[in-house]
Amino acid sequence: MTHRFPIGARVSVSSSFPPGHVRTPFFVRGKTGIVTEVAGEFPNPEELAYGRDGLPARTLFRVTFLQQDLWPDYAGGAGDTTVVDIFEHWLQEADASEGAAGKGERAHV
Amino acid sequence: MSENGNDQQDGGHSHGHAHDHSHRHPFQPDLEDGGYSYYQVMTEAVAELLLEKAVITSEELRKTVESIDSKSPAFGARMVARAWVDPDFKARMLDDVIAAADELGIDAGGIPIKAIENTDRVHNVIVCTLCSCYPRLLIGLPPDWYKARAYRSRVVREPRAVLEEFGTSIPDDMEVRVHDSTADLRYMVLPARPKGTEALDEEALAALVTRDCMIGTAVPKSN
């Protein structure tokens, strides 16, 4: 199955703050990570929350962020990561300049 | 509160007990003393309507609550122990936790669950920063600290410091990987089998696998 973002794609999370029920945590908005897994297709929770059917289903991606990209003053290991499940409509292809700490060759899988 | 004899001044114990006047001890507050929250009222109302309209019976409701409360980390621990002794089972568990649970007669429910394997390079820990998503059917109800804002906010911000507070020290050259279950999947950590457990049978191995080992705030010890 083809998805909008292949595994290994560098993606940025929308820096938007819409009202309503949203499953994208604030701390990753505007941040850049790498798609490490495609979790599958799921009804859109932003629609389900209001009694609608959530269809068409959206692709849910597992996106791995380097801690250093999330928290500039991160004091733990340089390779430490956080993996967050994010729906496709929150993601866009990352600019080459974004997420500098994540430019290494690590596969994060 | 003072109507309930719960007044702080009344409960002072600066005097001895060798006295004959009756005085009221402060009661431990009941759950209801804080007043019902909006969602508690909503829950009660929906439950009452479902009963009134005979959609469910009180007995069914009671049994469901009892069933949820009966889930325990023992289920997940059995799966981990089996994965340690049977590499084929482990592969199937990493591929599909619900089907693997079914092999052992364990009902893992319908929400997709992923097992995340600890290795000598990566230590995994799970959180739900948005609420309290948790693989309840395999490891029971989440502990209060898992639902608390302190754990939820800090474990993504300073995971190593949080792990240290749980007595879990991860070497600097290992990656700490935090999994935030924000959406439709639940996660459980498949911890590494500790050294020195070669002689143990599956049941003894399962006893080493505690709840926190499957959250990732601890690692199994060989005792």
Short mmCIF file of N, CA and C in Angstrom, two decimals, chain B residues 18 39 43 51 59 69-70 106 109 119 163 190 219:
data_model
loop_
_atom_site.label_atom_id
_atom_site.label_comp_id
_atom_site.label_asym_id
_atom_site.label_seq_id
_atom_site.Cartn_x
_atom_site.Cartn_y
_atom_site.Cartn_z
N ALA B 18 -7.93 11.30 78.24
CA ALA B 18 -8.54 10.97 79.54
C ALA B 18 -9.58 12.01 79.93
N TYR B 39 -18.45 15.38 34.42
CA TYR B 39 -18.42 14.08 33.74
C TYR B 39 -18.96 12.96 34.61
N THR B 43 -21.87 10.62 33.36
CA THR B 43 -21.75 9.16 33.39
C THR B 43 -22.95 8.53 34.11
N LEU B 51 -30.12 1.86 31.71
CA LEU B 51 -30.83 0.89 32.54
C LEU B 51 -32.35 1.07 32.38
N GLU B 59 -27.06 -6.01 36.25
CA GLU B 59 -26.16 -7.15 36.39
C GLU B 59 -25.06 -7.11 35.31
N ASP B 69 -12.02 -4.65 36.28
CA ASP B 69 -11.19 -4.59 37.49
C ASP B 69 -10.36 -5.86 37.69
N SER B 70 -10.77 -6.96 37.04
CA SER B 70 -10.07 -8.23 37.27
C SER B 70 -8.83 -8.38 36.41
N ILE B 106 -5.74 -15.62 26.36
CA ILE B 106 -5.90 -14.30 26.97
C ILE B 106 -6.65 -13.39 26.00
N GLY B 109 -8.67 -7.88 23.89
CA GLY B 109 -9.60 -6.85 23.45
C GLY B 109 -9.45 -6.53 21.97
N THR B 119 16.13 -3.80 23.86
CA THR B 119 17.33 -4.50 23.40
C THR B 119 18.51 -3.99 24.21
N LEU B 163 13.06 8.02 35.01
CA LEU B 163 13.43 6.62 35.19
C LEU B 163 14.31 6.45 36.43
N LEU B 190 8.12 -5.10 25.84
CA LEU B 190 8.59 -6.47 25.98
C LEU B 190 10.02 -6.38 26.53
N VAL B 219 13.04 -2.58 34.91
CA VAL B 219 13.47 -3.73 34.11
C VAL B 219 13.45 -4.95 35.02
#
